[in-house]
Coordinates of C-alpha atoms in Angstrom, one line a residue:
M1 CA -16.2 24.4 38.8
I2 CA -15.2 26.8 40.5
T3 CA -15.7 26.2 44.7
L4 CA -16.5 29.6 46.3
T5 CA -13.7 29.2 49.1
P6 CA -10.3 29.0 48.1
P7 CA -7.5 26.4 49.6
T8 CA -5.0 27.9 52.0
N9 CA -2.5 28.1 49.8
V10 CA -3.7 30.3 46.7
V11 CA -1.4 33.0 45.0
R12 CA -2.7 36.1 46.4
C13 CA -3.0 39.5 44.1
V14 CA -0.2 41.9 44.5
Q15 CA -2.8 44.9 44.2
C16 CA -5.8 43.7 46.8
T17 CA -4.6 40.5 48.5
G18 CA -7.4 38.8 46.9
P19 CA -7.3 35.2 45.9
I20 CA -6.3 34.3 42.1
R21 CA -8.5 31.9 39.7
H22 CA -8.2 30.3 36.8
I23 CA -11.0 30.1 34.6
D24 CA -10.3 28.2 30.9
R25 CA -8.8 29.8 28.0
K26 CA -8.4 33.4 30.2
P27 CA -5.7 34.6 32.2
Y28 CA -4.8 34.5 36.1
E29 CA -7.6 36.7 37.6
C30 CA -8.5 38.2 40.6
A31 CA -11.7 37.0 42.4
D32 CA -12.1 40.0 44.3
C33 CA -10.4 42.9 42.0
G34 CA -10.3 41.0 38.8
R35 CA -6.7 42.4 37.6
H36 CA -5.3 39.8 35.4
I37 CA -1.4 38.2 37.2
Y38 CA 0.9 37.5 34.9
M39 CA 4.8 35.7 35.3
S40 CA 5.9 39.3 35.2
D41 CA 4.7 40.0 38.9
G42 CA 7.2 37.9 40.6
L43 CA 4.6 36.0 42.4
I44 CA 6.7 32.5 42.1
R45 CA 8.6 32.3 45.0
P46 CA 12.0 30.0 44.9
G47 CA 11.2 26.2 45.5
Y48 CA 7.7 26.6 44.9
H49 CA 5.3 26.1 41.7
W50 CA 2.1 26.8 40.6
E51 CA -0.9 24.5 40.3
I52 CA -4.7 24.8 39.4
V53 CA -6.5 23.3 42.1
S54 CA -10.7 23.7 41.7
D55 CA -9.7 26.6 39.5
W56 CA -7.8 28.1 42.2
L57 CA -4.1 29.1 41.4
T58 CA -2.2 27.6 44.1
S59 CA 1.1 28.0 45.5
V60 CA 3.1 24.3 45.9
E61 CA 6.6 23.8 47.3
T62 CA 8.7 21.9 44.9
V63 CA 9.7 18.9 46.1
D64 CA 13.0 16.7 44.7
V65 CA 12.9 13.0 44.1
D66 CA 16.3 11.7 44.3

């Protein structure tokens, strides 16, 4: 189920800054321009990882558990 409003921590497109969505069995894709997103785009920030939340690609801070 795709929600219409992306969360605030959604990963943004390098081309148009639109929100990135994830649809089953398809590449990550910008909801605005349709550009496919790849790991080589360098969108993962140090100390963060990606998670899928309600079909949106989100950036979540990685927390080390001792």
